């Protein structure tokens, strides 16, 4: 139900992909209810992993979306149980609260905020300090013009910045938003839209490496503090 509409509209998927539209009661917002998704294609169920792993993938998508649209309140239910509840971001305090719920309080405490502009590009967000290191390389969340991406070029730049600053086998975490002229990036190079192609890749790579390096201390994390380096479980 959008704000300007008097009532909500329900869209249901029927047999053979047909859609049914009907008015219904609902407060402002959108609900997506997924059930019996393979009722007419049971053979596809054979390719699924366990229920817990499949739900983890769904939860990850919801969490990534929650950071691309912080002004939207999001609740995620699984088997009628509330899993994620995120109120809308209305100020910097609620923004950090949402970040803490998704990245963990330790990341918020140990992170560095950056906001820089150069050559028509703006990069803002949070990067982990040297006392926050992860055993997995799965928390490099980057958004380009509010679109979630897993870009190899940007990930390489981030890895290069932290390479000599972290302990062996440890990885950083970050939440970064890049704003760039849409003409400078092609978002249609991958079916899932996760990868992009830049018109000037070297410029993007140098922008990330120089600005992130400037934000981080030069010295690597002290060896005696290695035991205290934590990552937040999700």
PDB file of C-alpha atoms in Angstrom:
ATOM      1  CA  UNK A   1       0.000   0.000   0.000  1.00  0.00           C
ATOM      2  CA  UNK A   2       1.638   3.231  -1.112  1.00  0.00           C
ATOM      3  CA  UNK A   3       0.924   6.419   0.789  1.00  0.00           C
ATOM      4  CA  UNK A   4      -1.198   8.006  -1.929  1.00  0.00           C
ATOM      5  CA  UNK A   5      -3.462   4.969  -2.350  1.00  0.00           C
ATOM      6  CA  UNK A   6      -6.750   4.628  -0.419  1.00  0.00           C
ATOM      7  CA  UNK A   7      -6.540   0.857   0.033  1.00  0.00           C
ATOM      8  CA  UNK A   8      -3.991  -1.900  -0.361  1.00  0.00           C
ATOM      9  CA  UNK A   9      -3.803  -4.233  -3.350  1.00  0.00           C
ATOM     10  CA  UNK A  10      -3.041  -7.942  -3.147  1.00  0.00           C
ATOM     11  CA  UNK A  11      -1.270  -9.674  -6.022  1.00  0.00           C
ATOM     12  CA  UNK A  12      -1.355 -13.482  -6.000  1.00  0.00           C
ATOM     13  CA  UNK A  13       0.426 -15.880  -8.335  1.00  0.00           C
ATOM     14  CA  UNK A  14      -1.873 -18.631  -9.616  1.00  0.00           C
ATOM     15  CA  UNK A  15      -1.357 -21.657 -11.842  1.00  0.00           C
ATOM     16  CA  UNK A  16       0.619 -21.190 -15.040  1.00  0.00           C
ATOM     17  CA  UNK A  17       2.007 -17.861 -13.845  1.00  0.00           C
ATOM     18  CA  UNK A  18      -1.333 -16.026 -13.935  1.00  0.00           C
ATOM     19  CA  UNK A  19      -1.767 -13.101 -11.537  1.00  0.00           C
ATOM     20  CA  UNK A  20      -4.821 -12.226  -9.494  1.00  0.00           C
ATOM     21  CA  UNK A  21      -5.356  -8.674  -8.241  1.00  0.00           C
ATOM     22  CA  UNK A  22      -7.748  -7.830  -5.424  1.00  0.00           C
ATOM     23  CA  UNK A  23      -8.147  -4.967  -2.952  1.00  0.00           C
ATOM     24  CA  UNK A  24      -7.389  -5.724   0.689  1.00  0.00           C
ATOM     25  CA  UNK A  25      -6.839  -4.064   4.053  1.00  0.00           C
ATOM     26  CA  UNK A  26      -3.292  -3.132   5.034  1.00  0.00           C
ATOM     27  CA  UNK A  27      -1.423  -0.256   6.617  1.00  0.00           C
ATOM     28  CA  UNK A  28       1.265   1.608   4.682  1.00  0.00           C
ATOM     29  CA  UNK A  29       3.953  -0.723   3.332  1.00  0.00           C
ATOM     30  CA  UNK A  30       4.491  -4.022   1.532  1.00  0.00           C
ATOM     31  CA  UNK A  31       4.286  -7.669   2.607  1.00  0.00           C
ATOM     32  CA  UNK A  32       5.843 -10.474   0.563  1.00  0.00           C
ATOM     33  CA  UNK A  33       4.614 -13.945   1.512  1.00  0.00           C
ATOM     34  CA  UNK A  34       6.416 -16.904  -0.087  1.00  0.00           C
ATOM     35  CA  UNK A  35       4.958 -20.400   0.310  1.00  0.00           C
ATOM     36  CA  UNK A  36       4.722 -23.656  -1.698  1.00  0.00           C
ATOM     37  CA  UNK A  37       7.165 -22.175  -4.173  1.00  0.00           C
ATOM     38  CA  UNK A  38       7.928 -25.523  -5.855  1.00  0.00           C
ATOM     39  CA  UNK A  39       4.416 -26.990  -5.902  1.00  0.00           C
ATOM     40  CA  UNK A  40       4.369 -27.137  -9.715  1.00  0.00           C
ATOM     41  CA  UNK A  41       8.087 -27.832 -10.244  1.00  0.00           C
ATOM     42  CA  UNK A  42       9.036 -30.421  -7.607  1.00  0.00           C
ATOM     43  CA  UNK A  43      12.117 -31.506  -9.566  1.00  0.00           C
ATOM     44  CA  UNK A  44      13.798 -28.198  -8.696  1.00  0.00           C
ATOM     45  CA  UNK A  45      13.628 -29.038  -5.008  1.00  0.00           C
ATOM     46  CA  UNK A  46      16.364 -31.604  -5.590  1.00  0.00           C
ATOM     47  CA  UNK A  47      18.843 -28.778  -6.127  1.00  0.00           C
ATOM     48  CA  UNK A  48      18.068 -27.091  -2.820  1.00  0.00           C
ATOM     49  CA  UNK A  49      20.385 -27.281   0.163  1.00  0.00           C
ATOM     50  CA  UNK A  50      19.113 -27.791   3.703  1.00  0.00           C
ATOM     51  CA  UNK A  51      16.300 -25.578   4.946  1.00  0.00           C
ATOM     52  CA  UNK A  52      18.630 -23.762   7.340  1.00  0.00           C
ATOM     53  CA  UNK A  53      21.168 -22.963   4.601  1.00  0.00           C
ATOM     54  CA  UNK A  54      18.492 -21.800   2.171  1.00  0.00           C
ATOM     55  CA  UNK A  55      16.992 -19.555   4.817  1.00  0.00           C
ATOM     56  CA  UNK A  56      20.422 -18.121   5.637  1.00  0.00           C
ATOM     57  CA  UNK A  57      20.708 -17.076   1.995  1.00  0.00           C
ATOM     58  CA  UNK A  58      17.279 -15.404   2.147  1.00  0.00           C
ATOM     59  CA  UNK A  59      18.146 -13.678   5.421  1.00  0.00           C
ATOM     60  CA  UNK A  60      21.383 -12.388   3.898  1.00  0.00           C
ATOM     61  CA  UNK A  61      19.515 -10.830   0.974  1.00  0.00           C
ATOM     62  CA  UNK A  62      17.057  -9.134   3.343  1.00  0.00           C
ATOM     63  CA  UNK A  63      19.879  -7.760   5.478  1.00  0.00           C
ATOM     64  CA  UNK A  64      21.733  -6.441   2.449  1.00  0.00           C
ATOM     65  CA  UNK A  65      18.564  -4.777   1.217  1.00  0.00           C
ATOM     66  CA  UNK A  66      18.037  -3.276   4.670  1.00  0.00           C
ATOM     67  CA  UNK A  67      21.293  -1.357   4.301  1.00  0.00           C
ATOM     68  CA  UNK A  68      20.523  -0.183   0.783  1.00  0.00           C
ATOM     69  CA  UNK A  69      17.183   1.293   1.872  1.00  0.00           C
ATOM     70  CA  UNK A  70      17.656   2.332   5.512  1.00  0.00           C
ATOM     71  CA  UNK A  71      14.574   4.575   5.502  1.00  0.00           C
ATOM     72  CA  UNK A  72      12.325   1.506   5.133  1.00  0.00           C
ATOM     73  CA  UNK A  73      11.231  -0.507   8.185  1.00  0.00           C
ATOM     74  CA  UNK A  74      11.795  -4.233   7.603  1.00  0.00           C
ATOM     75  CA  UNK A  75      10.538  -7.316   9.440  1.00  0.00           C
ATOM     76  CA  UNK A  76      11.458 -10.859   8.376  1.00  0.00           C
ATOM     77  CA  UNK A  77       9.424 -13.852   9.545  1.00  0.00           C
ATOM     78  CA  UNK A  78      10.218 -17.524   9.057  1.00  0.00           C
ATOM     79  CA  UNK A  79       7.591 -20.136   9.883  1.00  0.00           C
ATOM     80  CA  UNK A  80       5.629 -17.380  11.667  1.00  0.00           C
ATOM     81  CA  UNK A  81       8.612 -16.523  13.884  1.00  0.00           C
ATOM     82  CA  UNK A  82      10.077 -13.005  13.846  1.00  0.00           C
ATOM     83  CA  UNK A  83      13.742 -13.225  12.826  1.00  0.00           C
ATOM     84  CA  UNK A  84      14.692  -9.647  11.934  1.00  0.00           C
ATOM     85  CA  UNK A  85      12.979  -6.440  13.022  1.00  0.00           C
ATOM     86  CA  UNK A  86      14.425  -3.127  11.850  1.00  0.00           C
ATOM     87  CA  UNK A  87      12.700   0.224  12.416  1.00  0.00           C
ATOM     88  CA  UNK A  88      13.270   2.966   9.821  1.00  0.00           C
ATOM     89  CA  UNK A  89      16.399   5.097  10.023  1.00  0.00           C
ATOM     90  CA  UNK A  90      15.465   8.679  10.856  1.00  0.00           C
ATOM     91  CA  UNK A  91      18.780  10.054  12.159  1.00  0.00           C
ATOM     92  CA  UNK A  92      22.430   9.138  12.725  1.00  0.00           C
ATOM     93  CA  UNK A  93      21.615   7.374  16.004  1.00  0.00           C
ATOM     94  CA  UNK A  94      19.069   5.015  14.455  1.00  0.00           C
ATOM     95  CA  UNK A  95      21.427   4.518  11.514  1.00  0.00           C
ATOM     96  CA  UNK A  96      24.143   3.214  13.832  1.00  0.00           C
ATOM     97  CA  UNK A  97      21.566   1.100  15.631  1.00  0.00           C
ATOM     98  CA  UNK A  98      20.591  -0.629  12.378  1.00  0.00           C
ATOM     99  CA  UNK A  99      24.248  -1.068  11.480  1.00  0.00           C
ATOM    100  CA  UNK A 100      24.895  -2.613  14.896  1.00  0.00           C
ATOM    101  CA  UNK A 101      22.062  -5.097  14.473  1.00  0.00           C
ATOM    102  CA  UNK A 102      23.369  -6.272  11.113  1.00  0.00           C
ATOM    103  CA  UNK A 103      27.140  -5.963  11.542  1.00  0.00           C
ATOM    104  CA  UNK A 104      27.408  -6.265  15.308  1.00  0.00           C
ATOM    105  CA  UNK A 105      28.127  -3.821  18.118  1.00  0.00           C
ATOM    106  CA  UNK A 106      31.855  -4.591  18.019  1.00  0.00           C
ATOM    107  CA  UNK A 107      32.103  -3.495  14.396  1.00  0.00           C
ATOM    108  CA  UNK A 108      30.332  -0.205  15.175  1.00  0.00           C
ATOM    109  CA  UNK A 109      32.708   0.427  18.073  1.00  0.00           C
ATOM    110  CA  UNK A 110      35.856  -0.399  16.117  1.00  0.00           C
ATOM    111  CA  UNK A 111      34.879   1.049  12.723  1.00  0.00           C
ATOM    112  CA  UNK A 112      35.996   4.256  11.037  1.00  0.00           C
ATOM    113  CA  UNK A 113      33.549   6.478   9.178  1.00  0.00           C
ATOM    114  CA  UNK A 114      34.606   8.009   5.881  1.00  0.00           C
ATOM    115  CA  UNK A 115      32.940  10.522   3.565  1.00  0.00           C
ATOM    116  CA  UNK A 116      35.072  11.710   0.665  1.00  0.00           C
ATOM    117  CA  UNK A 117      34.503  13.137  -2.812  1.00  0.00           C
ATOM    118  CA  UNK A 118      36.731  13.230  -5.868  1.00  0.00           C
ATOM    119  CA  UNK A 119      36.253  13.568  -9.624  1.00  0.00           C
ATOM    120  CA  UNK A 120      32.479  13.342  -9.464  1.00  0.00           C
ATOM    121  CA  UNK A 121      32.535  10.336  -7.125  1.00  0.00           C
ATOM    122  CA  UNK A 122      31.479  10.164  -3.496  1.00  0.00           C
ATOM    123  CA  UNK A 123      32.454   7.349  -1.128  1.00  0.00           C
ATOM    124  CA  UNK A 124      30.948   7.114   2.329  1.00  0.00           C
ATOM    125  CA  UNK A 125      30.404   4.451   4.939  1.00  0.00           C
ATOM    126  CA  UNK A 126      32.237   2.471   7.596  1.00  0.00           C
ATOM    127  CA  UNK A 127      35.416   0.392   7.430  1.00  0.00           C
ATOM    128  CA  UNK A 128      36.785  -1.815  10.168  1.00  0.00           C
ATOM    129  CA  UNK A 129      39.718  -0.613  12.214  1.00  0.00           C
ATOM    130  CA  UNK A 130      42.737  -2.823  12.762  1.00  0.00           C
ATOM    131  CA  UNK A 131      41.405  -4.296  16.013  1.00  0.00           C
ATOM    132  CA  UNK A 132      38.416  -5.822  14.221  1.00  0.00           C
ATOM    133  CA  UNK A 133      39.397  -8.737  12.034  1.00  0.00           C
ATOM    134  CA  UNK A 134      37.320 -11.630  10.724  1.00  0.00           C
ATOM    135  CA  UNK A 135      38.133 -15.214   9.882  1.00  0.00           C
ATOM    136  CA  UNK A 136      35.893 -15.001   6.796  1.00  0.00           C
ATOM    137  CA  UNK A 137      35.922 -12.655   3.828  1.00  0.00           C
ATOM    138  CA  UNK A 138      32.139 -12.329   3.680  1.00  0.00           C
ATOM    139  CA  UNK A 139      31.502  -8.920   5.198  1.00  0.00           C
ATOM    140  CA  UNK A 140      32.648  -6.616   2.409  1.00  0.00           C
ATOM    141  CA  UNK A 141      29.339  -4.967   1.605  1.00  0.00           C
ATOM    142  CA  UNK A 142      29.515  -2.383  -1.165  1.00  0.00           C
ATOM    143  CA  UNK A 143      26.671  -0.462  -2.781  1.00  0.00           C
ATOM    144  CA  UNK A 144      26.955   1.468  -6.036  1.00  0.00           C
ATOM    145  CA  UNK A 145      24.211   4.044  -6.480  1.00  0.00           C
ATOM    146  CA  UNK A 146      22.241   2.119  -3.801  1.00  0.00           C
ATOM    147  CA  UNK A 147      22.621  -1.163  -5.693  1.00  0.00           C
ATOM    148  CA  UNK A 148      24.153  -4.167  -3.920  1.00  0.00           C
ATOM    149  CA  UNK A 149      27.254  -5.432  -5.759  1.00  0.00           C
ATOM    150  CA  UNK A 150      30.024  -7.984  -5.293  1.00  0.00           C
ATOM    151  CA  UNK A 151      32.554  -6.360  -7.555  1.00  0.00           C
ATOM    152  CA  UNK A 152      35.931  -8.047  -7.958  1.00  0.00           C
ATOM    153  CA  UNK A 153      37.704  -4.775  -8.738  1.00  0.00           C
ATOM    154  CA  UNK A 154      36.517  -3.087  -5.541  1.00  0.00           C
ATOM    155  CA  UNK A 155      37.129  -6.179  -3.418  1.00  0.00           C
ATOM    156  CA  UNK A 156      40.679  -6.332  -4.759  1.00  0.00           C
ATOM    157  CA  UNK A 157      41.212  -2.685  -3.835  1.00  0.00           C
ATOM    158  CA  UNK A 158      39.953  -3.282  -0.275  1.00  0.00           C
ATOM    159  CA  UNK A 159      42.104  -6.392   0.080  1.00  0.00           C
ATOM    160  CA  UNK A 160      45.157  -4.487  -1.111  1.00  0.00           C
ATOM    161  CA  UNK A 161      44.613  -1.735   1.471  1.00  0.00           C
ATOM    162  CA  UNK A 162      44.401  -4.178   4.394  1.00  0.00           C
ATOM    163  CA  UNK A 163      46.949  -6.705   3.115  1.00  0.00           C
ATOM    164  CA  UNK A 164      49.898  -5.580   5.248  1.00  0.00           C
ATOM    165  CA  UNK A 165      47.826  -4.295   8.134  1.00  0.00           C
ATOM    166  CA  UNK A 166      46.062  -7.469   9.304  1.00  0.00           C
ATOM    167  CA  UNK A 167      47.267 -10.728  10.755  1.00  0.00           C
ATOM    168  CA  UNK A 168      47.675 -13.624   8.271  1.00  0.00           C
ATOM    169  CA  UNK A 169      44.384 -15.317   7.471  1.00  0.00           C
ATOM    170  CA  UNK A 170      42.275 -12.460   8.831  1.00  0.00           C
ATOM    171  CA  UNK A 171      39.934 -10.223   6.857  1.00  0.00           C
ATOM    172  CA  UNK A 172      38.384  -6.760   7.236  1.00  0.00           C
ATOM    173  CA  UNK A 173      34.737  -5.743   7.177  1.00  0.00           C
ATOM    174  CA  UNK A 174      33.158  -2.712   5.583  1.00  0.00           C
ATOM    175  CA  UNK A 175      29.923  -1.088   4.579  1.00  0.00           C
ATOM    176  CA  UNK A 176      30.570   1.362   1.738  1.00  0.00           C
ATOM    177  CA  UNK A 177      28.359   3.428  -0.529  1.00  0.00           C
ATOM    178  CA  UNK A 178      29.741   4.696  -3.834  1.00  0.00           C
ATOM    179  CA  UNK A 179      27.840   7.377  -5.700  1.00  0.00           C
ATOM    180  CA  UNK A 180      28.894   7.792  -9.303  1.00  0.00           C
ATOM    181  CA  UNK A 181      27.428   9.029 -12.568  1.00  0.00           C
ATOM    182  CA  UNK A 182      25.284   6.191 -13.948  1.00  0.00           C
ATOM    183  CA  UNK A 183      26.938   6.663 -17.347  1.00  0.00           C
ATOM    184  CA  UNK A 184      30.246   5.601 -15.784  1.00  0.00           C
ATOM    185  CA  UNK A 185      29.063   2.136 -14.748  1.00  0.00           C
ATOM    186  CA  UNK A 186      27.347  -0.702 -16.637  1.00  0.00           C
ATOM    187  CA  UNK A 187      25.073  -2.751 -14.361  1.00  0.00           C
ATOM    188  CA  UNK A 188      23.954  -5.234 -17.030  1.00  0.00           C
ATOM    189  CA  UNK A 189      27.024  -7.447 -17.259  1.00  0.00           C
ATOM    190  CA  UNK A 190      25.788 -10.206 -14.934  1.00  0.00           C
ATOM    191  CA  UNK A 191      22.397 -11.993 -14.699  1.00  0.00           C
ATOM    192  CA  UNK A 192      22.112 -11.344 -10.942  1.00  0.00           C
ATOM    193  CA  UNK A 193      23.246  -7.705 -11.324  1.00  0.00           C
ATOM    194  CA  UNK A 194      25.871  -8.296  -8.628  1.00  0.00           C
ATOM    195  CA  UNK A 195      28.804  -7.448 -10.872  1.00  0.00           C
ATOM    196  CA  UNK A 196      29.321  -4.209 -12.754  1.00  0.00           C
ATOM    197  CA  UNK A 197      31.721  -2.821 -15.356  1.00  0.00           C
ATOM    198  CA  UNK A 198      33.259   0.611 -14.900  1.00  0.00           C
ATOM    199  CA  UNK A 199      34.173   2.890 -17.775  1.00  0.00           C
ATOM    200  CA  UNK A 200      37.404   3.811 -15.952  1.00  0.00           C
ATOM    201  CA  UNK A 201      38.284   0.850 -13.676  1.00  0.00           C
ATOM    202  CA  UNK A 202      41.762   2.137 -12.771  1.00  0.00           C
ATOM    203  CA  UNK A 203      40.278   5.392 -11.516  1.00  0.00           C
ATOM    204  CA  UNK A 204      37.810   3.491  -9.298  1.00  0.00           C
ATOM    205  CA  UNK A 205      40.518   1.170  -7.955  1.00  0.00           C
ATOM    206  CA  UNK A 206      42.845   4.062  -7.137  1.00  0.00           C
ATOM    207  CA  UNK A 207      40.005   6.015  -5.530  1.00  0.00           C
ATOM    208  CA  UNK A 208      39.240   3.170  -3.127  1.00  0.00           C
ATOM    209  CA  UNK A 209      42.844   2.331  -2.287  1.00  0.00           C
ATOM    210  CA  UNK A 210      43.940   5.919  -1.695  1.00  0.00           C
ATOM    211  CA  UNK A 211      40.933   6.981   0.390  1.00  0.00           C
ATOM    212  CA  UNK A 212      40.785   3.830   2.513  1.00  0.00           C
ATOM    213  CA  UNK A 213      44.531   3.920   3.081  1.00  0.00           C
ATOM    214  CA  UNK A 214      44.293   7.533   4.197  1.00  0.00           C
ATOM    215  CA  UNK A 215      41.602   6.618   6.731  1.00  0.00           C
ATOM    216  CA  UNK A 216      43.515   3.718   8.288  1.00  0.00           C
ATOM    217  CA  UNK A 217      46.566   3.914  10.559  1.00  0.00           C
ATOM    218  CA  UNK A 218      49.844   2.865   8.992  1.00  0.00           C
ATOM    219  CA  UNK A 219      50.922   0.490  11.752  1.00  0.00           C
ATOM    220  CA  UNK A 220      49.563  -3.071  11.694  1.00  0.00           C
ATOM    221  CA  UNK A 221      47.500  -4.370  14.617  1.00  0.00           C
ATOM    222  CA  UNK A 222      49.748  -5.182  17.648  1.00  0.00           C
ATOM    223  CA  UNK A 223      50.566  -8.867  17.970  1.00  0.00           C
ATOM    224  CA  UNK A 224      49.837  -8.862  21.712  1.00  0.00           C
ATOM    225  CA  UNK A 225      46.249  -7.874  21.002  1.00  0.00           C
ATOM    226  CA  UNK A 226      45.641 -10.713  18.564  1.00  0.00           C
ATOM    227  CA  UNK A 227      43.705 -12.750  21.127  1.00  0.00           C
ATOM    228  CA  UNK A 228      41.287  -9.874  21.657  1.00  0.00           C
ATOM    229  CA  UNK A 229      40.389  -9.464  17.984  1.00  0.00           C
ATOM    230  CA  UNK A 230      36.767 -10.434  17.613  1.00  0.00           C
ATOM    231  CA  UNK A 231      34.107 -10.735  14.970  1.00  0.00           C
ATOM    232  CA  UNK A 232      30.405 -10.542  15.608  1.00  0.00           C
ATOM    233  CA  UNK A 233      28.454 -13.742  14.866  1.00  0.00           C
ATOM    234  CA  UNK A 234      25.281 -13.283  12.857  1.00  0.00           C
TER     235      UNK A 234
END
